[in-house]
GROMACS .gro file of C-alpha atoms in nm:
model
  456
    1MET     CA    1  13.803   9.261   6.486
    2THR     CA    2  13.981   9.365   6.808
    3THR     CA    3  14.089   9.728   6.823
    4TRP     CA    4  14.443   9.816   6.921
    5ALA     CA    5  14.313   9.981   7.237
    6GLU     CA    6  14.154   9.653   7.341
    7LYS     CA    7  14.435   9.434   7.209
    8TYR     CA    8  14.694   9.617   7.420
    9ARG     CA    9  14.479   9.672   7.727
   10PRO     CA   10  14.688   9.612   8.043
   11ARG     CA   11  14.645   9.269   8.198
   12THR     CA   12  14.799   9.356   8.536
   13LEU     CA   13  14.815   9.672   8.746
   14ASP     CA   14  15.189   9.699   8.678
   15GLU     CA   15  15.105   9.747   8.309
   16VAL     CA   16  14.867  10.037   8.372
   17VAL     CA   17  15.019  10.354   8.227
   18GLY     CA   18  15.027  10.666   8.445
   19ASN     CA   19  14.845  10.730   8.773
   20PRO     CA   20  15.081  10.536   9.002
   21THR     CA   21  14.924  10.690   9.314
   22ALA     CA   22  14.572  10.591   9.208
   23VAL     CA   23  14.688  10.241   9.118
   24ALA     CA   24  14.858  10.200   9.457
   25GLU     CA   25  14.543  10.313   9.638
   26LEU     CA   26  14.333  10.069   9.437
   27ARG     CA   27  14.570   9.785   9.517
   28ARG     CA   28  14.562   9.861   9.891
   29TRP     CA   29  14.182   9.866   9.888
   30ALA     CA   30  14.174   9.528   9.713
   31GLN     CA   31  14.423   9.377   9.957
   32SER     CA   32  14.204   9.486  10.248
   33TRP     CA   33  13.950   9.225  10.132
   34GLY     CA   34  14.201   8.959  10.234
   35ARG     CA   35  14.119   9.045  10.597
   36GLY     CA   36  13.743   9.011  10.548
   37VAL     CA   37  13.476   9.252  10.427
   38PRO     CA   38  13.617   9.607  10.476
   39GLU     CA   39  13.417   9.905  10.598
   40ARG     CA   40  13.410  10.054  10.248
   41ARG     CA   41  13.303   9.775  10.020
   42ALA     CA   42  13.296   9.986   9.704
   43VAL     CA   43  13.539  10.217   9.533
   44ILE     CA   44  13.458  10.492   9.283
   45LEU     CA   45  13.717  10.535   9.008
   46GLN     CA   46  13.675  10.893   8.888
   47GLY     CA   47  13.833  11.057   8.586
   48ASP     CA   48  13.799  11.161   8.224
   49PRO     CA   49  13.738  10.905   7.947
   50GLY     CA   50  14.038  10.700   7.839
   51VAL     CA   51  14.262  10.754   8.144
   52GLY     CA   52  14.267  10.387   8.248
   53LYS     CA   53  13.984  10.348   8.502
   54THR     CA   54  13.820  10.039   8.354
   55SER     CA   55  14.155   9.892   8.253
   56ALA     CA   56  14.282   9.932   8.609
   57ALA     CA   57  13.973   9.762   8.748
   58THR     CA   58  13.997   9.461   8.518
   59ALA     CA   59  14.375   9.441   8.571
   60LEU     CA   60  14.314   9.444   8.946
   61ALA     CA   61  14.081   9.148   8.910
   62GLY     CA   62  14.352   8.965   8.719
   63ASP     CA   63  14.612   9.035   8.987
   64MET     CA   64  14.380   8.926   9.267
   65GLY     CA   65  14.244   8.618   9.090
   66TRP     CA   66  13.890   8.758   9.097
   67THR     CA   67  13.624   8.691   8.837
   68VAL     CA   68  13.460   9.004   8.695
   69VAL     CA   69  13.083   9.062   8.684
   70GLU     CA   70  13.053   9.363   8.455
   71MET     CA   71  12.755   9.583   8.374
   72ASN     CA   72  12.749   9.898   8.165
   73ALA     CA   73  12.503  10.142   8.319
   74SER     CA   74  12.433  10.312   7.987
   75ASP     CA   75  12.313   9.981   7.840
   76SER     CA   76  12.118   9.836   8.134
   77ARG     CA   77  11.999  10.152   8.305
   78ASN     CA   78  11.722  10.044   8.536
   79ALA     CA   79  11.670   9.911   8.883
   80ASP     CA   80  11.555   9.563   8.776
   81ALA     CA   81  11.865   9.500   8.565
   82ILE     CA   82  12.095   9.612   8.846
   83ARG     CA   83  11.911   9.409   9.107
   84LYS     CA   84  11.904   9.093   8.895
   85THR     CA   85  12.269   9.105   8.791
   86ALA     CA   86  12.487   9.325   9.011
   87LEU     CA   87  12.300   9.293   9.341
   88ARG     CA   88  12.265   8.916   9.311
   89GLY     CA   89  12.630   8.888   9.222
   90ALA     CA   90  12.743   9.116   9.502
   91VAL     CA   91  12.553   8.929   9.772
   92LEU     CA   92  12.611   8.570   9.664
   93GLN     CA   93  12.956   8.431   9.721
   94THR     CA   94  13.087   8.351   9.374
   95PHE     CA   95  12.993   8.233   9.027
   96SER     CA   96  13.134   8.034   8.742
   97ARG     CA   97  13.269   8.173   8.417
   98THR     CA   98  12.955   8.045   8.245
   99GLY     CA   99  12.743   8.268   8.467
  100GLU     CA  100  12.613   8.011   8.716
  101PHE     CA  101  12.623   8.119   9.081
  102LEU     CA  102  12.826   7.894   9.311
  103ARG     CA  103  12.889   7.856   9.681
  104ALA     CA  104  13.201   8.009   9.833
  105SER     CA  105  13.364   7.667   9.858
  106SER     CA  106  13.347   7.634   9.479
  107GLY     CA  107  13.541   7.949   9.386
  108GLY     CA  108  13.704   8.274   9.491
  109ARG     CA  109  13.587   8.630   9.513
  110LYS     CA  110  13.444   8.824   9.223
  111LEU     CA  111  13.463   9.192   9.135
  112ILE     CA  112  13.132   9.368   9.065
  113LEU     CA  113  13.216   9.629   8.800
  114LEU     CA  114  12.955   9.890   8.709
  115ASP     CA  115  13.089  10.099   8.421
  116GLU     CA  116  12.946  10.445   8.341
  117ALA     CA  117  12.771  10.448   8.680
  118ASP     CA  118  12.712  10.822   8.646
  119ASN     CA  119  12.472  10.745   8.358
  120VAL     CA  120  12.217  10.571   8.582
  121PHE     CA  121  11.957  10.844   8.601
  122GLY     CA  122  11.669  10.992   8.407
  123ARG     CA  123  11.314  10.877   8.345
  124GLU     CA  124  11.417  10.543   8.198
  125ASP     CA  125  11.645  10.468   8.493
  126HIS     CA  126  11.371  10.462   8.755
  127GLY     CA  127  11.517  10.329   9.081
  128GLY     CA  128  11.865  10.268   8.938
  129ILE     CA  129  12.051  10.488   9.187
  130ALA     CA  130  11.865  10.334   9.482
  131ALA     CA  131  11.949   9.989   9.350
  132ILE     CA  132  12.321  10.071   9.334
  133VAL     CA  133  12.316  10.205   9.692
  134GLN     CA  134  12.138   9.889   9.808
  135MET     CA  135  12.390   9.675   9.622
  136ILE     CA  136  12.682   9.844   9.801
  137GLN     CA  137  12.516   9.821  10.143
  138GLU     CA  138  12.450   9.448  10.106
  139ALA     CA  139  12.764   9.354   9.913
  140ARG     CA  140  12.983   9.069  10.035
  141GLN     CA  141  13.208   9.111   9.731
  142PRO     CA  142  13.424   9.406   9.614
  143VAL     CA  143  13.239   9.665   9.403
  144VAL     CA  144  13.394   9.914   9.158
  145LEU     CA  145  13.195  10.204   9.011
  146ILE     CA  146  13.345  10.375   8.707
  147VAL     CA  147  13.246  10.740   8.651
  148ASN     CA  148  13.350  11.023   8.423
  149ASP     CA  149  13.141  11.277   8.611
  150TYR     CA  150  13.181  11.215   8.987
  151TYR     CA  151  12.912  11.463   9.081
  152GLY     CA  152  12.675  11.319   8.822
  153LEU     CA  153  12.666  11.015   9.054
  154THR     CA  154  12.714  11.158   9.403
  155GLY     CA  155  12.483  11.451   9.331
  156ARG     CA  156  12.197  11.200   9.310
  157SER     CA  157  12.259  11.046   9.651
  158THR     CA  158  12.482  11.148   9.940
  159SER     CA  159  12.513  10.780  10.037
  160PHE     CA  160  12.793  10.725   9.782
  161ARG     CA  161  13.036  10.953   9.964
  162ARG     CA  162  12.970  10.771  10.291
  163LEU     CA  163  12.978  10.416  10.152
  164CYS     CA  164  13.254  10.439   9.889
  165LYS     CA  165  13.623  10.512   9.870
  166THR     CA  166  13.698  10.756   9.586
  167ILE     CA  167  14.011  10.735   9.372
  168LYS     CA  168  14.078  10.998   9.108
  169PHE     CA  169  14.256  10.912   8.782
  170GLN     CA  170  14.436  11.198   8.610
  171PRO     CA  171  14.488  11.235   8.232
  172VAL     CA  172  14.784  11.027   8.114
  173ASN     CA  173  15.094  11.245   8.082
  174ALA     CA  174  15.239  11.312   7.736
  175SER     CA  175  15.567  11.125   7.787
  176ALA     CA  176  15.401  10.804   7.905
  177MET     CA  177  15.144  10.821   7.627
  178LYS     CA  178  15.408  10.872   7.360
  179ASN     CA  179  15.594  10.563   7.484
  180VAL     CA  180  15.279  10.353   7.464
  181LEU     CA  181  15.201  10.471   7.109
  182ARG     CA  182  15.559  10.408   6.999
  183ASN     CA  183  15.563  10.055   7.144
  184VAL     CA  184  15.229   9.965   6.988
  185ALA     CA  185  15.345  10.093   6.650
  186VAL     CA  186  15.660   9.878   6.671
  187LYS     CA  187  15.456   9.568   6.757
  188GLU     CA  188  15.222   9.638   6.465
  189GLY     CA  189  15.512   9.692   6.224
  190VAL     CA  190  15.442  10.062   6.164
  191ASP     CA  191  15.722  10.322   6.140
  192VAL     CA  192  15.586  10.639   6.306
  193ALA     CA  193  15.763  10.975   6.287
  194GLU     CA  194  15.812  11.166   6.610
  195ASP     CA  195  15.599  11.460   6.494
  196VAL     CA  196  15.306  11.222   6.431
  197LEU     CA  197  15.329  11.096   6.788
  198GLU     CA  198  15.330  11.454   6.917
  199VAL     CA  199  15.015  11.540   6.718
  200LEU     CA  200  14.837  11.227   6.845
  201VAL     CA  201  14.931  11.303   7.206
  202GLU     CA  202  14.827  11.669   7.180
  203ARG     CA  203  14.492  11.582   7.021
  204SER     CA  204  14.411  11.323   7.285
  205ALA     CA  205  14.425  11.561   7.584
  206GLY     CA  206  14.531  11.277   7.813
  207ASP     CA  207  14.290  11.019   7.668
  208LEU     CA  208  14.512  10.720   7.585
  209ARG     CA  209  14.228  10.521   7.433
  210SER     CA  210  14.146  10.794   7.179
  211ALA     CA  211  14.517  10.833   7.094
  212LEU     CA  212  14.541  10.459   7.020
  213ASN     CA  213  14.224  10.475   6.812
  214ASP     CA  214  14.364  10.769   6.612
  215LEU     CA  215  14.693  10.586   6.558
  216GLU     CA  216  14.511  10.277   6.434
  217SER     CA  217  14.283  10.478   6.202
  218ILE     CA  218  14.569  10.647   6.015
  219ALA     CA  219  14.786  10.333   6.011
  220VAL     CA  220  14.534  10.130   5.810
  221GLY     CA  221  14.714  10.037   5.485
  222ASN     CA  222  15.026  10.231   5.585
  223ARG     CA  223  15.361  10.100   5.704
  224GLU     CA  224  15.504  10.449   5.746
  225LEU     CA  225  15.334  10.747   5.910
  226ARG     CA  226  15.456  11.101   5.851
  227GLY     CA  227  15.323  11.445   5.943
  228GLN     CA  228  15.087  11.478   5.648
  229ASP     CA  229  14.907  11.157   5.748
  230THR     CA  230  14.759  11.327   6.056
  231GLN     CA  231  14.559  11.556   5.828
  232ALA     CA  232  14.318  11.266   5.776
  233LEU     CA  233  14.211  11.300   6.137
  234GLY     CA  234  13.901  11.513   6.170
  235TYR     CA  235  13.854  11.739   6.470
  236ARG     CA  236  13.697  11.544   6.758
  237ASP     CA  237  13.489  11.745   6.998
  238ARG     CA  238  13.573  11.640   7.349
  239GLU     CA  239  13.280  11.622   7.584
  240ARG     CA  240  13.317  11.859   7.874
  241THR     CA  241  13.123  11.804   8.189
  242ILE     CA  242  12.967  12.085   8.382
  243PHE     CA  243  13.227  12.039   8.654
  244GLY     CA  244  13.508  12.071   8.404
  245ALA     CA  245  13.360  12.400   8.286
  246LEU     CA  246  13.316  12.525   8.643
  247GLY     CA  247  13.679  12.441   8.711
  248GLU     CA  248  13.786  12.660   8.421
  249ILE     CA  249  13.555  12.944   8.529
  250PHE     CA  250  13.660  12.950   8.894
  251ARG     CA  251  14.019  12.833   8.886
  252SER     CA  252  14.185  12.919   8.556
  253GLY     CA  253  14.176  13.297   8.595
  254ASP     CA  254  14.172  13.303   8.214
  255ALA     CA  255  13.877  13.466   8.036
  256GLY     CA  256  13.947  13.278   7.711
  257ARG     CA  257  13.957  12.936   7.873
  258ALA     CA  258  13.644  13.007   8.076
  259ARG     CA  259  13.463  13.131   7.766
  260ALA     CA  260  13.565  12.823   7.565
  261SER     CA  261  13.455  12.587   7.841
  262VAL     CA  262  13.102  12.729   7.831
  263ARG     CA  263  13.091  12.733   7.452
  264ASP     CA  264  13.159  12.358   7.443
  265LEU     CA  265  12.911  12.284   7.722
  266ASP     CA  266  12.565  12.142   7.662
  267GLU     CA  267  12.395  12.368   7.917
  268THR     CA  268  12.180  12.676   7.875
  269PRO     CA  269  12.285  12.997   8.057
  270GLU     CA  270  11.967  12.966   8.265
  271ASP     CA  271  12.094  12.636   8.404
  272LEU     CA  272  12.458  12.737   8.423
  273ILE     CA  273  12.383  13.042   8.638
  274LEU     CA  274  12.245  12.811   8.910
  275TRP     CA  275  12.571  12.615   8.918
  276VAL     CA  276  12.787  12.927   8.926
  277ASP     CA  277  12.572  13.093   9.191
  278HIS     CA  278  12.582  12.787   9.418
  279ASN     CA  279  12.959  12.735   9.399
  280LEU     CA  280  13.081  13.097   9.387
  281PRO     CA  281  13.092  13.158   9.768
  282TYR     CA  282  13.286  12.833   9.819
  283GLU     CA  283  13.541  12.910   9.547
  284TYR     CA  284  13.603  13.282   9.602
  285ARG     CA  285  13.712  13.339   9.961
  286ASP     CA  286  13.834  13.697   9.929
  287PRO     CA  287  13.542  13.938   9.996
  288GLU     CA  288  13.646  14.167   9.711
  289ASP     CA  289  13.662  13.871   9.471
  290LEU     CA  290  13.314  13.774   9.584
  291VAL     CA  291  13.181  14.124   9.520
  292ARG     CA  292  13.323  14.128   9.167
  293GLY     CA  293  13.200  13.774   9.104
  294TYR     CA  294  12.847  13.856   9.212
  295GLU     CA  295  12.851  14.175   9.003
  296ALA     CA  296  12.923  13.962   8.695
  297LEU     CA  297  12.656  13.713   8.804
  298SER     CA  298  12.406  13.997   8.853
  299ARG     CA  299  12.469  14.127   8.501
  300ALA     CA  300  12.419  13.777   8.361
  301ASP     CA  301  12.090  13.752   8.548
  302ARG     CA  302  11.973  14.083   8.401
  303TYR     CA  303  12.049  13.962   8.049
  304LEU     CA  304  11.857  13.641   8.117
  305GLY     CA  305  11.562  13.845   8.245
  306ARG     CA  306  11.555  14.042   7.922
  307THR     CA  307  11.573  13.717   7.729
  308ARG     CA  308  11.264  13.584   7.902
  309ARG     CA  309  11.065  13.909   7.883
  310ARG     CA  310  11.145  13.996   7.521
  311GLN     CA  311  11.208  13.644   7.382
  312ALA     CA  312  11.539  13.792   7.264
  313TYR     CA  313  11.762  13.487   7.280
  314GLY     CA  314  12.052  13.682   7.136
  315MET     CA  315  12.096  13.807   7.494
  316TRP     CA  316  12.210  13.456   7.593
  317SER     CA  317  12.555  13.527   7.451
  318TYR     CA  318  12.594  13.828   7.680
  319ALA     CA  319  12.477  13.623   7.979
  320SER     CA  320  12.723  13.346   7.891
  321GLU     CA  321  13.005  13.601   7.867
  322MET     CA  322  12.934  13.732   8.217
  323LEU     CA  323  12.894  13.381   8.362
  324SER     CA  324  13.222  13.259   8.216
  325ALA     CA  325  13.478  13.530   8.143
  326GLY     CA  326  13.319  13.782   8.379
  327VAL     CA  327  13.330  13.551   8.680
  328ALA     CA  328  13.673  13.412   8.586
  329VAL     CA  329  13.849  13.752   8.584
  330ALA     CA  330  13.672  13.861   8.904
  331ARG     CA  331  13.911  13.651   9.114
  332ARG     CA  332  14.239  13.815   9.210
  333GLY     CA  333  14.323  13.607   9.516
  334ARG     CA  334  14.332  13.232   9.579
  335PHE     CA  335  14.037  13.007   9.508
  336GLY     CA  336  13.879  12.778   9.765
  337GLY     CA  337  13.997  12.451   9.612
  338GLY     CA  338  13.723  12.236   9.760
  339GLN     CA  339  13.495  12.000   9.576
  340LEU     CA  340  13.252  12.164   9.337
  341GLN     CA  341  12.895  12.097   9.442
  342PHE     CA  342  12.563  12.006   9.287
  343PRO     CA  343  12.319  12.301   9.336
  344GLY     CA  344  12.072  12.230   9.613
  345TYR     CA  345  11.796  12.402   9.417
  346LEU     CA  346  11.833  12.165   9.121
  347MET     CA  347  11.838  11.865   9.356
  348GLN     CA  348  11.519  11.986   9.528
  349MET     CA  349  11.353  12.051   9.192
  350SER     CA  350  11.443  11.698   9.081
  351ARG     CA  351  11.285  11.555   9.393
  352SER     CA  352  10.977  11.777   9.371
  353ARG     CA  353  10.936  11.688   9.004
  354ALA     CA  354  10.909  11.323   9.100
  355ALA     CA  355  10.648  11.410   9.364
  356ARG     CA  356  10.448  11.617   9.114
  357THR     CA  357  10.460  11.334   8.862
  358ALA     CA  358  10.324  11.089   9.121
  359ARG     CA  359  10.056  11.338   9.231
  360ASN     CA  360   9.936  11.399   8.876
  361SER     CA  361   9.928  11.028   8.797
  362LEU     CA  362   9.726  10.965   9.114
  363ALA     CA  363   9.486  11.250   9.027
  364ARG     CA  364   9.419  11.100   8.683
  365LYS     CA  365   9.343  10.758   8.828
  366LEU     CA  366   9.120  10.898   9.100
  367GLY     CA  367   8.948  11.122   8.846
  368ARG     CA  368   8.859  10.825   8.626
  369HIS     CA  369   8.730  10.641   8.931
  370LEU     CA  370   8.509  10.935   9.033
  371HIS     CA  371   8.421  11.049   8.679
  372SER     CA  372   8.585  11.383   8.751
  373SER     CA  373   8.869  11.579   8.596
  374ALA     CA  374   9.223  11.544   8.727
  375ALA     CA  375   9.228  11.920   8.791
  376LEU     CA  376   8.919  11.897   9.013
  377VAL     CA  377   9.072  11.605   9.204
  378ARG     CA  378   9.393  11.800   9.268
  379THR     CA  379   9.217  12.113   9.391
  380GLU     CA  380   8.915  11.980   9.582
  381ILE     CA  381   8.946  11.609   9.657
  382LEU     CA  382   9.309  11.501   9.689
  383ALA     CA  383   9.380  11.666  10.027
  384ASP     CA  384   9.089  11.486  10.198
  385PHE     CA  385   9.171  11.163  10.017
  386LEU     CA  386   9.533  11.185  10.133
  387ALA     CA  387   9.434  11.247  10.497
  388LEU     CA  388   9.196  10.950  10.498
  389TYR     CA  389   9.448  10.731  10.320
  390ARG     CA  390   9.714  10.792  10.585
  391GLU     CA  391   9.477  10.731  10.877
  392ASP     CA  392   9.274  10.430  10.767
  393ARG     CA  393   9.451  10.099  10.699
  394GLU     CA  394   9.145   9.940  10.536
  395PHE     CA  395   9.095  10.243  10.312
  396GLN     CA  396   9.462  10.222  10.210
  397GLU     CA  397   9.430   9.862  10.101
  398ARG     CA  398   9.098   9.905   9.920
  399MET     CA  399   9.200  10.218   9.728
  400THR     CA  400   9.545  10.085   9.642
  401ALA     CA  401   9.378   9.778   9.495
  402ASP     CA  402   9.084   9.955   9.326
  403LEU     CA  403   9.299  10.227   9.166
  404SER     CA  404   9.587   9.988   9.081
  405LEU     CA  405   9.829  10.229   9.246
  406GLU     CA  406  10.199  10.191   9.172
  407ASP     CA  407  10.487  10.224   9.415
  408LYS     CA  408  10.556  10.589   9.327
  409GLU     CA  409  10.191  10.683   9.395
  410VAL     CA  410  10.176  10.492   9.722
  411ALA     CA  411  10.506  10.648   9.827
  412TYR     CA  412  10.360  10.995   9.758
  413LEU     CA  413  10.047  10.921   9.964
  414LEU     CA  414  10.241  10.778  10.258
  415ASP     CA  415  10.524  11.034  10.231
  416GLU     CA  416  10.773  10.749  10.216
  417LYS     CA  417  11.048  10.641   9.978
  418GLU     CA  418  10.943  10.411   9.695
  419ASP     CA  419  11.165  10.128   9.814
  420SER     CA  420  11.062  10.160  10.181
  421HIS     CA  421  10.919   9.869  10.377
  422ALA     CA  422  10.590  10.056  10.434
  423VAL     CA  423  10.530  10.095  10.060
  424LYS     CA  424  10.623   9.738   9.976
  425HIS     CA  425  10.412   9.596  10.260
  426LEU     CA  426  10.105   9.800  10.159
  427LEU     CA  427  10.135   9.691   9.795
  428GLU     CA  428  10.152   9.329   9.908
  429ARG     CA  429   9.840   9.371  10.126
  430ALA     CA  430   9.656   9.544   9.840
  431ALA     CA  431   9.744   9.261   9.603
  432LYS     CA  432   9.580   9.014   9.844
  433VAL     CA  433   9.270   9.235   9.866
  434LYS     CA  434   9.249   9.255   9.489
  435GLY     CA  435   9.292   8.883   9.454
  436ALA     CA  436   9.026   8.807   9.715
  437ALA     CA  437   8.772   9.053   9.575
  438PRO     CA  438   8.835   9.112   9.201
  439ALA     CA  439   8.507   9.305   9.160
  440ALA     CA  440   8.569   9.544   9.449
  441GLY     CA  441   8.653   9.825   9.207
  442ALA     CA  442   8.295   9.829   9.082
  443ALA     CA  443   8.178   9.984   9.408
  444GLY     CA  444   8.493  10.191   9.453
  445LEU     CA  445   8.528  10.506   9.655
  446HIS     CA  446   8.158  10.599   9.648
  447ALA     CA  447   8.055  10.277   9.821
  448TYR     CA  448   8.332  10.279  10.081
  449ASP     CA  449   8.205  10.259  10.438
  450GLU     CA  450   8.386  10.127  10.741
  451GLY     CA  451   8.094   9.910  10.843
  452ASP     CA  452   8.052   9.747  10.502
  453SER     CA  453   8.401   9.608  10.452
  454ASP     CA  454   8.476   9.239  10.477
  455GLU     CA  455   8.850   9.298  10.471
  456ALA     CA  456   9.052   9.317  10.792
   0.00000   0.00000   0.00000
């Protein structure tokens, strides 16, 4: 059964409710494809859930006569899925509605739509971000990335800001939302009182989709909706991103709002303090505001220190108070107003974590090969192994084959990116070595000698 939100989804850009500036920008970007492949082949549609980002993208395709190739990143979150579907679709000229790829002469352009693109990360999404960047770089077709958390995507790779145009969608205003709800109710034969519409709009916080879902849920079996009918709606927690919370802390000047933003946030104070610390000097330009802000931050840090030393997690509430309300009321002057940033420390830790994972995996494999512990390999063997691996082409090929090294381990040894040409080429050479000498692993590292090898 089709929901009302889907049933009344806009079919053209003129039907998109709210955000006229964003819609106009999106239309101009699409029209630039009529003059060939533009410099920015992809656009990021940024905004909270339910503000019309995906609807605008599909409506754009309808206006332009483009077929849509859609992927949801939260369902197909890995590099292979993106490469097979989105990358292939972005590079090839066009495809049929049945999914068969066609030559340009057989059809028009298509829109590559990657929804929830900010969800392509984590252990199960190995290589997904790199695959999206590659897709954009090689695209011969328009690409749209839909994100709720802009920095959740761009914080993973700076390439997105360089390669993509960014268009921000704002929450739908109350008046426009009320008109949509009223019109849908009329079409569905439901008489809705004005106070019901006001409750639905207020609860939605600019999310038109959730307002339509709420309207539909209380209209089931009812032809008339009055104030008491809204009591059937349970309270819906609205997900708040870290950047939304930071915006309240730095820019609201309201202790209550800042405190509430942290309370609804799925972040520990130990993580939040890194975000606040990184963005504070960019947001508070007045030296006195900075002093007061860092005093609050310092107090939060002391509470966190006591938490760690004494295992007294009740101190977290005091740290959260200083990080939110304390920092918020520290500002007396104007705030910076720039883009909030992903902490460099967290980004470096993310990268170093990947390197440590590759190192530990390599140590385990080498330890099994040498009948030694992984700890011994890391402390006494790995440094010499790494130096020899980088200097000796034949040793590279033999060890990559014998140890069945994966791309992440080879990338660690070569100090290259996993998708680099050097890593791919070495893995291909090692596969040939392994195919030519399947028993080579029996001799392994102990038997390796430059004069004994038959491999070039």
